[in-house]
Amino acid sequence: MDVNAAVAAVAGTAGLCTGVIAMLAFRWSERELKKPTRASVRPESNAGLPGGVDTVLSVLSSSAVVLDESDGVVKASSAAYALGLVRGGRLAVDAMLQMARDTRRDGEIRQVELELPRRGTGRGDALAVSARVAPLGSRLVLLLVEDLTESRRIEAVRRDFVANVSHELKTPTGALSLLSEAVLEASDDREAVERFAGRMQIEATRLTNLVQELIDLSRVQNDDPLEDAEAVRVDELVAEAIDRCRQPAGSKEITMASGGTHDLSVWGNRGQLAAALGNLVENAVNYSPARTRVGIAVRRVTGQGRPLIELAVTDQGIGISEKDRDRVFERFYRVDPARSRATGGTGLGLAIVKHVAASHGGEVTVWSSEGQGSTFTLRLPETGTVRDRTSAGGPLLVNGDDDGPFATATFEPFPAPEALP
């Protein structure tokens, strides 16, 4: 009987212990379930955001960051991460963080413009941003950041353009004013009047050219050249460019020659394409010494997986230094200002070529060596509907080799430079 009582006591104790252990395990499991998980505390969690705010933030073009009372990031848009505003779940810009704290303290909306360093670049340039901070409910703060870098750049370009135009227009108009006064004072001197009148004609022509090129530049920048696009024969563009420069080339005894692949076509605005190629040939003639050669070579190439038509304009002129090479396509930039004044150049010709090439889906590049000459290469998409017919002949003048501006390749062409008269 005592044995049975002992067994019963042991069994009861074991059952009690099992029950206690089970209850403790149940309580422990409940506590673990209530613990916050990694997903529940990460910055992208929307817990605590007022209803609808998450949807509004997702459609904003500005970078958005929502901060809680401990300056932790509750919500941040992908644009905020791209700008480097948020790192490691915290706002990384001290000035914006201080604005958020001030707004949390007094409830005032604040706005400021800042410059931020670019992420991942060693350059000294910065991002211009506008930051606006406002309270969001009783404990959250909303930060909206607008990237102003591109608008600032465009504004700077516009400001420089206006300043350059003002300067360029002032020069011929001022000269005309002075020359007209000189004509009045020398009205009794026929020879002086004729001399001053000739100078007035030169300045008037320069002013007319400047105004026309400003109009052309505005047109190629604002118009869609492919609206009225057509298949344009390259042979006709080359012939028109040579005819346009025949008189100034003849006065300097410059030989102009063309060659390469015939019967090619490009797709685009004929007027703009003719102006672009004409500007390249005109520059080649203007910057070439007397009794030299200017060549236009045409061939079909492949670039970016598509057929392109390449027009290379080569001269034996003064060449372009390395420091000037990257700037020759800027508006009003002149490699040799004195020569530009002598030739009536406006500094807009190559800028027009660049815009025409870009708007037609092509590009323009330059090879040059001081004292040897330059080769400007215009590449444009082919129409894809023309015949591949080539004429027989000597080597093609092409761009890119260090052997000089008249480097050769095994394409059909115009005659080699030494064969030209």
Short mmCIF file of C-alpha atoms in Angstrom, two decimals:
data_model
loop_
_atom_site.label_atom_id
_atom_site.label_comp_id
_atom_site.label_asym_id
_atom_site.label_seq_id
_atom_site.Cartn_x
_atom_site.Cartn_y
_atom_site.Cartn_z
CA MET A 1 0.00 0.00 0.00
CA ASP A 2 2.89 2.27 0.85
CA VAL A 3 4.45 1.40 -2.51
CA ASN A 4 1.30 2.33 -4.38
CA ALA A 5 1.10 5.59 -2.48
CA ALA A 6 4.69 6.40 -3.36
CA VAL A 7 4.11 5.63 -7.04
CA ALA A 8 1.01 7.83 -7.05
CA ALA A 9 2.91 10.65 -5.39
CA VAL A 10 5.72 10.43 -7.92
CA ALA A 11 3.25 10.34 -10.82
CA GLY A 12 1.43 13.36 -9.43
CA THR A 13 4.66 15.30 -9.05
CA ALA A 14 5.73 14.39 -12.60
CA GLY A 15 2.34 15.50 -13.96
CA LEU A 16 2.57 18.78 -12.08
CA CYS A 17 6.05 19.43 -13.42
CA THR A 18 4.92 18.60 -16.95
CA GLY A 19 2.03 21.02 -16.62
CA VAL A 20 4.29 23.80 -15.35
CA ILE A 21 6.79 23.20 -18.16
CA ALA A 22 4.01 23.21 -20.79
CA MET A 23 2.59 26.47 -19.41
CA LEU A 24 6.05 28.11 -19.44
CA ALA A 25 6.69 26.92 -23.01
CA PHE A 26 3.33 28.33 -24.12
CA ARG A 27 4.07 31.69 -22.50
CA TRP A 28 7.54 31.79 -24.05
CA SER A 29 6.18 31.03 -27.53
CA GLU A 30 3.62 33.81 -27.18
CA ARG A 31 6.37 36.26 -26.21
CA GLU A 32 8.47 35.27 -29.20
CA LEU A 33 5.54 35.80 -31.57
CA LYS A 34 5.00 39.29 -30.18
CA LYS A 35 8.65 40.31 -30.73
CA PRO A 36 9.20 42.74 -33.71
CA THR A 37 10.70 41.07 -36.74
CA ARG A 38 13.30 42.52 -39.15
CA ALA A 39 10.53 43.22 -41.64
CA SER A 40 8.47 45.10 -39.06
CA VAL A 41 11.26 47.54 -38.13
CA ARG A 42 12.89 48.15 -41.51
CA PRO A 43 12.64 51.73 -42.89
CA GLU A 44 10.32 50.72 -45.69
CA SER A 45 7.58 49.66 -43.23
CA ASN A 46 4.48 51.81 -43.52
CA ALA A 47 3.44 51.28 -39.90
CA GLY A 48 2.34 54.56 -38.34
CA LEU A 49 1.75 56.38 -41.65
CA PRO A 50 -1.64 58.14 -41.90
CA GLY A 51 -4.04 56.50 -44.33
CA GLY A 52 -3.40 57.29 -47.99
CA VAL A 53 -0.02 58.95 -47.39
CA ASP A 54 1.91 55.99 -48.77
CA THR A 55 -0.07 56.14 -52.03
CA VAL A 56 0.47 59.89 -52.36
CA LEU A 57 4.22 59.58 -51.79
CA SER A 58 4.52 56.86 -54.42
CA VAL A 59 3.24 59.18 -57.19
CA LEU A 60 5.24 62.28 -56.26
CA SER A 61 8.04 63.27 -58.64
CA SER A 62 10.03 64.67 -55.71
CA SER A 63 12.18 62.53 -53.44
CA ALA A 64 10.21 61.84 -50.26
CA VAL A 65 11.33 60.83 -46.77
CA VAL A 66 9.13 60.38 -43.67
CA LEU A 67 10.87 60.61 -40.28
CA ASP A 68 9.55 59.53 -36.89
CA GLU A 69 10.09 61.23 -33.52
CA SER A 70 13.53 59.62 -33.12
CA ASP A 71 14.68 60.73 -36.60
CA GLY A 72 14.33 57.19 -37.94
CA VAL A 73 13.22 56.73 -41.55
CA VAL A 74 9.67 55.38 -41.65
CA LYS A 75 9.31 55.64 -45.41
CA ALA A 76 11.67 56.72 -48.22
CA SER A 77 11.16 56.77 -51.98
CA SER A 78 13.64 55.14 -54.33
CA ALA A 79 14.59 58.60 -55.62
CA ALA A 80 15.67 59.55 -52.09
CA TYR A 81 18.05 56.59 -52.03
CA ALA A 82 19.34 57.47 -55.51
CA LEU A 83 20.16 61.01 -54.39
CA GLY A 84 21.97 59.66 -51.33
CA LEU A 85 19.56 61.24 -48.85
CA VAL A 86 19.02 58.00 -46.89
CA ARG A 87 21.75 55.61 -45.78
CA GLY A 88 21.45 52.82 -43.26
CA GLY A 89 17.90 53.74 -42.33
CA ARG A 90 18.88 57.31 -41.37
CA LEU A 91 18.71 60.70 -43.09
CA ALA A 92 22.27 61.35 -44.28
CA VAL A 93 22.11 65.13 -44.85
CA ASP A 94 22.74 67.03 -41.63
CA ALA A 95 21.13 70.29 -42.81
CA MET A 96 17.89 68.48 -43.69
CA LEU A 97 17.95 66.56 -40.43
CA GLN A 98 18.21 69.81 -38.47
CA MET A 99 15.30 71.26 -40.47
CA ALA A 100 13.21 68.20 -39.59
CA ARG A 101 13.99 68.57 -35.89
CA ASP A 102 13.10 72.27 -35.93
CA THR A 103 9.81 71.55 -37.70
CA ARG A 104 8.97 68.75 -35.24
CA ARG A 105 9.58 71.19 -32.39
CA ASP A 106 7.52 74.19 -33.58
CA GLY A 107 5.35 72.79 -36.41
CA GLU A 108 6.60 75.39 -38.93
CA ILE A 109 7.02 74.50 -42.62
CA ARG A 110 10.57 75.19 -43.81
CA GLN A 111 12.19 75.34 -47.24
CA VAL A 112 15.83 75.78 -48.27
CA GLU A 113 18.05 75.25 -51.33
CA LEU A 114 21.19 73.18 -50.85
CA GLU A 115 24.07 71.71 -52.83
CA LEU A 116 24.84 68.03 -52.32
CA PRO A 117 27.92 66.13 -53.50
CA ARG A 118 27.29 63.62 -56.27
CA ARG A 119 27.50 60.00 -55.20
CA GLY A 120 30.06 57.76 -56.86
CA THR A 121 31.93 60.53 -58.73
CA GLY A 122 35.27 62.08 -58.06
CA ARG A 123 34.26 65.31 -59.72
CA GLY A 124 33.76 68.48 -57.77
CA ASP A 125 30.35 69.26 -59.22
CA ALA A 126 27.30 69.10 -56.95
CA LEU A 127 23.58 68.46 -57.08
CA ALA A 128 21.38 71.51 -56.57
CA VAL A 129 18.26 70.60 -54.60
CA SER A 130 15.32 72.33 -52.96
CA ALA A 131 14.27 70.76 -49.62
CA ARG A 132 10.86 71.35 -48.00
CA VAL A 133 9.96 70.02 -44.53
CA ALA A 134 6.43 69.87 -43.08
CA PRO A 135 4.78 68.14 -40.09
CA LEU A 136 2.82 64.97 -40.90
CA GLY A 137 0.40 64.24 -38.10
CA SER A 138 1.44 64.60 -34.47
CA ARG A 139 4.75 62.72 -34.50
CA LEU A 140 5.96 62.35 -38.10
CA VAL A 141 7.80 64.81 -40.36
CA LEU A 142 7.68 64.79 -44.17
CA LEU A 143 10.72 65.84 -46.22
CA LEU A 144 10.31 66.55 -49.96
CA VAL A 145 13.44 67.14 -52.06
CA GLU A 146 13.38 68.44 -55.64
CA ASP A 147 16.44 68.00 -57.89
CA LEU A 148 17.11 71.39 -59.52
CA THR A 149 20.41 70.45 -61.18
CA GLU A 150 19.12 70.15 -64.75
CA SER A 151 16.98 73.29 -64.56
CA ARG A 152 19.96 75.22 -63.17
CA ARG A 153 22.14 73.95 -66.01
CA ILE A 154 19.56 74.95 -68.63
CA GLU A 155 19.20 78.36 -67.03
CA ALA A 156 22.98 78.84 -67.10
CA VAL A 157 23.10 77.83 -70.77
CA ARG A 158 20.28 80.24 -71.56
CA ARG A 159 21.99 83.05 -69.65
CA ASP A 160 25.31 82.46 -71.42
CA PHE A 161 23.53 82.28 -74.76
CA VAL A 162 21.81 85.63 -74.23
CA ALA A 163 25.08 87.21 -73.11
CA ASN A 164 26.92 85.84 -76.16
CA VAL A 165 24.19 86.93 -78.54
CA SER A 166 24.20 90.42 -77.05
CA HIS A 167 27.96 90.65 -77.49
CA GLU A 168 27.92 89.28 -81.03
CA LEU A 169 25.13 91.61 -82.12
CA LYS A 170 26.78 94.62 -80.50
CA THR A 171 29.97 94.24 -82.56
CA PRO A 172 28.53 94.68 -86.10
CA THR A 173 25.84 97.16 -85.02
CA GLY A 174 28.44 99.30 -83.23
CA ALA A 175 30.68 99.15 -86.28
CA LEU A 176 27.82 100.21 -88.55
CA SER A 177 27.07 103.15 -86.28
CA LEU A 178 30.68 104.36 -86.32
CA LEU A 179 31.04 103.84 -90.06
CA SER A 180 27.86 105.79 -90.79
CA GLU A 181 29.23 108.71 -88.74
CA ALA A 182 32.49 108.48 -90.68
CA VAL A 183 30.58 108.58 -93.97
CA LEU A 184 28.75 111.73 -92.90
CA GLU A 185 31.95 113.45 -91.84
CA ALA A 186 33.73 112.46 -95.07
CA SER A 187 30.84 113.28 -97.38
CA ASP A 188 33.11 115.53 -99.50
CA ASP A 189 35.77 112.83 -99.89
CA ARG A 190 34.54 110.35 -102.50
CA GLU A 191 37.36 107.89 -101.91
CA ALA A 192 36.77 107.82 -98.14
CA VAL A 193 33.03 107.41 -98.62
CA GLU A 194 33.58 104.42 -100.90
CA ARG A 195 36.00 102.87 -98.43
CA PHE A 196 33.63 103.34 -95.48
CA ALA A 197 30.66 102.12 -97.52
CA GLY A 198 32.56 98.93 -98.36
CA ARG A 199 33.23 98.35 -94.68
CA MET A 200 29.56 98.96 -93.94
CA GLN A 201 28.60 96.29 -96.44
CA ILE A 202 30.96 93.80 -94.75
CA GLU A 203 29.49 94.51 -91.30
CA ALA A 204 25.93 94.40 -92.63
CA THR A 205 26.63 91.01 -94.21
CA ARG A 206 28.11 89.76 -90.93
CA LEU A 207 25.03 90.95 -89.05
CA THR A 208 22.72 89.31 -91.58
CA ASN A 209 24.62 86.01 -91.34
CA LEU A 210 24.51 86.11 -87.55
CA VAL A 211 20.75 86.71 -87.46
CA GLN A 212 20.15 83.96 -90.03
CA GLU A 213 22.26 81.44 -88.13
CA LEU A 214 20.48 82.31 -84.88
CA ILE A 215 17.20 81.59 -86.67
CA ASP A 216 18.60 78.33 -88.06
CA LEU A 217 19.88 77.25 -84.65
CA SER A 218 16.55 78.02 -83.02
CA ARG A 219 14.75 76.05 -85.72
CA VAL A 220 16.90 72.91 -85.44
CA GLN A 221 16.60 72.99 -81.64
CA ASN A 222 12.83 73.40 -81.52
CA ASP A 223 11.52 71.63 -84.62
CA ASP A 224 11.11 67.91 -85.10
CA PRO A 225 13.05 67.26 -88.32
CA LEU A 226 11.42 63.88 -88.80
CA GLU A 227 7.92 65.37 -89.06
CA ASP A 228 8.49 66.21 -92.73
CA ALA A 229 11.25 63.65 -93.27
CA GLU A 230 12.04 62.21 -96.65
CA ALA A 231 14.70 60.08 -98.29
CA VAL A 232 17.50 62.51 -99.18
CA ARG A 233 20.15 61.51 -101.72
CA VAL A 234 23.62 62.00 -100.29
CA ASP A 235 25.09 62.75 -103.73
CA GLU A 236 22.80 65.77 -104.00
CA LEU A 237 23.79 67.01 -100.53
CA VAL A 238 27.48 66.77 -101.46
CA ALA A 239 26.97 68.55 -104.78
CA GLU A 240 25.01 71.33 -103.06
CA ALA A 241 27.69 71.81 -100.38
CA ILE A 242 30.46 72.04 -103.00
CA ASP A 243 28.45 74.51 -105.08
CA ARG A 244 27.81 76.65 -102.00
CA CYS A 245 31.55 77.02 -101.37
CA ARG A 246 32.76 77.14 -104.97
CA GLN A 247 33.33 80.91 -105.06
CA PRO A 248 35.34 81.29 -101.81
CA ALA A 249 37.30 78.12 -102.64
CA GLY A 250 38.09 79.45 -106.12
CA SER A 251 39.31 82.77 -104.76
CA LYS A 252 41.81 80.88 -102.57
CA GLU A 253 42.66 78.34 -105.30
CA ILE A 254 41.45 75.50 -103.05
CA THR A 255 40.74 72.23 -104.82
CA MET A 256 37.47 70.55 -103.76
CA ALA A 257 36.93 66.88 -104.53
CA SER A 258 34.34 64.28 -103.57
CA GLY A 259 34.04 60.55 -103.84
CA GLY A 260 33.23 57.28 -102.16
CA THR A 261 30.08 55.19 -102.35
CA HIS A 262 27.35 56.56 -104.59
CA ASP A 263 23.55 56.27 -104.60
CA LEU A 264 23.19 56.35 -100.82
CA SER A 265 20.28 58.03 -99.03
CA VAL A 266 19.58 59.25 -95.52
CA TRP A 267 16.24 59.88 -93.86
CA GLY A 268 15.54 63.38 -92.59
CA ASN A 269 14.87 67.03 -93.30
CA ARG A 270 16.61 67.97 -96.53
CA GLY A 271 17.09 71.64 -95.63
CA GLN A 272 18.70 70.89 -92.28
CA LEU A 273 20.96 68.17 -93.67
CA ALA A 274 22.12 70.44 -96.50
CA ALA A 275 22.85 73.23 -94.00
CA ALA A 276 24.85 70.88 -91.75
CA LEU A 277 27.06 69.49 -94.51
CA GLY A 278 27.39 72.95 -96.06
CA ASN A 279 28.63 74.35 -92.75
CA LEU A 280 31.30 71.64 -92.50
CA VAL A 281 32.56 72.29 -96.03
CA GLU A 282 32.44 76.07 -95.56
CA ASN A 283 34.50 75.79 -92.37
CA ALA A 284 37.02 73.59 -94.16
CA VAL A 285 37.44 76.20 -96.90
CA ASN A 286 37.58 79.17 -94.50
CA TYR A 287 40.25 77.59 -92.29
CA SER A 288 42.41 76.25 -95.12
CA PRO A 289 45.40 78.08 -96.62
CA ALA A 290 45.42 78.93 -100.30
CA ARG A 291 46.23 76.21 -102.84
CA THR A 292 45.29 73.29 -100.57
CA ARG A 293 42.63 70.57 -100.85
CA VAL A 294 39.24 69.96 -99.25
CA GLY A 295 37.66 66.55 -99.70
CA ILE A 296 34.24 65.02 -99.02
CA ALA A 297 34.15 61.24 -98.74
CA VAL A 298 31.01 59.11 -98.38
CA ARG A 299 30.69 55.51 -97.29
CA ARG A 300 28.32 53.10 -95.53
CA VAL A 301 29.33 51.90 -92.06
CA THR A 302 27.70 49.97 -89.25
CA GLY A 303 27.27 51.55 -85.84
CA GLN A 304 25.25 50.35 -82.85
CA GLY A 305 23.92 47.47 -84.92
CA ARG A 306 22.44 49.63 -87.69
CA PRO A 307 23.60 50.91 -91.08
CA LEU A 308 24.92 54.49 -91.06
CA ILE A 309 26.03 56.84 -93.80
CA GLU A 310 29.35 58.52 -93.02
CA LEU A 311 30.29 61.84 -94.60
CA ALA A 312 33.88 62.89 -93.85
CA VAL A 313 34.98 66.45 -94.67
CA THR A 314 38.78 66.72 -94.68
CA ASP A 315 40.96 69.81 -95.01
CA GLN A 316 44.65 70.73 -94.84
CA GLY A 317 44.05 73.77 -92.67
CA ILE A 318 45.47 75.10 -89.42
CA GLY A 319 44.12 72.20 -87.35
CA ILE A 320 42.63 72.29 -83.86
CA SER A 321 44.56 71.98 -80.62
CA GLU A 322 43.65 69.26 -78.14
CA LYS A 323 42.27 71.76 -75.60
CA ASP A 324 39.93 73.24 -78.20
CA ARG A 325 38.78 69.96 -79.72
CA ASP A 326 36.06 69.24 -77.16
CA ARG A 327 34.66 72.78 -77.39
CA VAL A 328 34.40 73.40 -81.12
CA PHE A 329 30.70 72.43 -81.13
CA GLU A 330 29.78 75.00 -78.47
CA ARG A 331 27.78 78.03 -79.52
CA PHE A 332 29.95 81.05 -80.40
CA TYR A 333 33.17 79.20 -79.62
CA ARG A 334 35.95 80.06 -82.07
CA VAL A 335 39.31 78.35 -82.29
CA ASP A 336 40.82 81.42 -83.95
CA PRO A 337 38.72 84.56 -83.25
CA ALA A 338 40.89 86.74 -85.49
CA ARG A 339 40.38 84.43 -88.48
CA SER A 340 36.64 84.24 -87.70
CA ARG A 341 36.40 88.02 -87.91
CA ALA A 342 38.25 87.97 -91.21
CA THR A 343 36.00 85.27 -92.69
CA GLY A 344 32.75 86.55 -91.18
CA GLY A 345 32.31 83.47 -89.01
CA THR A 346 29.68 83.60 -86.26
CA GLY A 347 30.73 80.61 -84.15
CA LEU A 348 27.33 78.97 -84.65
CA GLY A 349 28.00 76.77 -87.67
CA LEU A 350 29.28 73.71 -85.82
CA ALA A 351 26.63 74.06 -83.11
CA ILE A 352 24.01 73.79 -85.86
CA VAL A 353 25.75 70.69 -87.26
CA LYS A 354 25.74 69.08 -83.81
CA HIS A 355 22.01 69.69 -83.28
CA VAL A 356 21.09 68.50 -86.77
CA ALA A 357 23.07 65.29 -86.29
CA ALA A 358 21.52 64.62 -82.86
CA SER A 359 17.96 65.34 -83.98
CA HIS A 360 18.39 62.93 -86.91
CA GLY A 361 19.67 60.13 -84.68
CA GLY A 362 23.30 60.55 -85.71
CA GLU A 363 26.48 62.19 -84.48
CA VAL A 364 29.36 64.41 -85.55
CA THR A 365 32.97 63.87 -84.48
CA VAL A 366 36.29 65.55 -85.20
CA TRP A 367 39.85 64.41 -85.75
CA SER A 368 42.51 67.08 -85.98
CA SER A 369 46.20 67.74 -85.66
CA GLU A 370 47.69 71.22 -85.46
CA GLY A 371 49.37 72.19 -88.70
CA GLN A 372 48.05 69.14 -90.57
CA GLY A 373 44.34 69.78 -90.86
CA SER A 374 41.05 68.40 -89.62
CA THR A 375 38.43 65.82 -90.52
CA PHE A 376 34.85 66.32 -89.40
CA THR A 377 32.76 63.15 -89.71
CA LEU A 378 28.98 63.30 -89.88
CA ARG A 379 27.19 59.96 -89.37
CA LEU A 380 23.47 59.64 -90.17
CA PRO A 381 21.07 56.67 -90.28
CA GLU A 382 20.57 55.17 -93.72
CA THR A 383 17.07 54.90 -95.18
CA GLY A 384 17.58 51.19 -95.80
CA THR A 385 15.98 51.32 -99.24
CA VAL A 386 18.90 52.31 -101.46
CA ARG A 387 21.13 50.24 -103.66
CA ASP A 388 24.66 49.43 -102.67
CA ARG A 389 26.38 50.62 -105.79
CA THR A 390 29.99 51.69 -105.70
CA SER A 391 32.26 53.34 -108.19
CA ALA A 392 35.76 52.13 -108.85
CA GLY A 393 38.65 54.34 -107.89
CA GLY A 394 41.48 55.03 -105.49
CA PRO A 395 41.55 55.16 -101.69
CA LEU A 396 38.95 56.92 -99.57
CA LEU A 397 39.83 59.85 -97.34
CA VAL A 398 38.73 58.85 -93.86
CA ASN A 399 38.99 60.08 -90.31
CA GLY A 400 40.81 58.74 -87.29
CA ASP A 401 44.36 57.64 -88.13
CA ASP A 402 47.49 59.34 -86.88
CA ASP A 403 49.03 59.32 -90.34
CA GLY A 404 47.47 62.68 -91.09
CA PRO A 405 44.22 64.17 -92.23
CA PHE A 406 44.37 62.33 -95.54
CA ALA A 407 44.69 58.80 -94.17
CA THR A 408 43.56 56.14 -96.63
CA ALA A 409 41.41 53.03 -96.53
CA THR A 410 40.35 50.42 -99.06
CA PHE A 411 37.06 52.01 -100.03
CA GLU A 412 35.92 53.62 -103.25
CA PRO A 413 36.65 57.29 -103.23
CA PHE A 414 37.90 60.36 -104.71
CA PRO A 415 41.54 60.26 -105.82
CA ALA A 416 44.33 60.12 -103.30
CA PRO A 417 45.62 63.55 -102.26
CA GLU A 418 48.82 63.26 -104.25
CA ALA A 419 46.75 62.55 -107.37
CA LEU A 420 44.65 65.68 -107.00
CA PRO A 421 45.68 68.61 -109.19
#
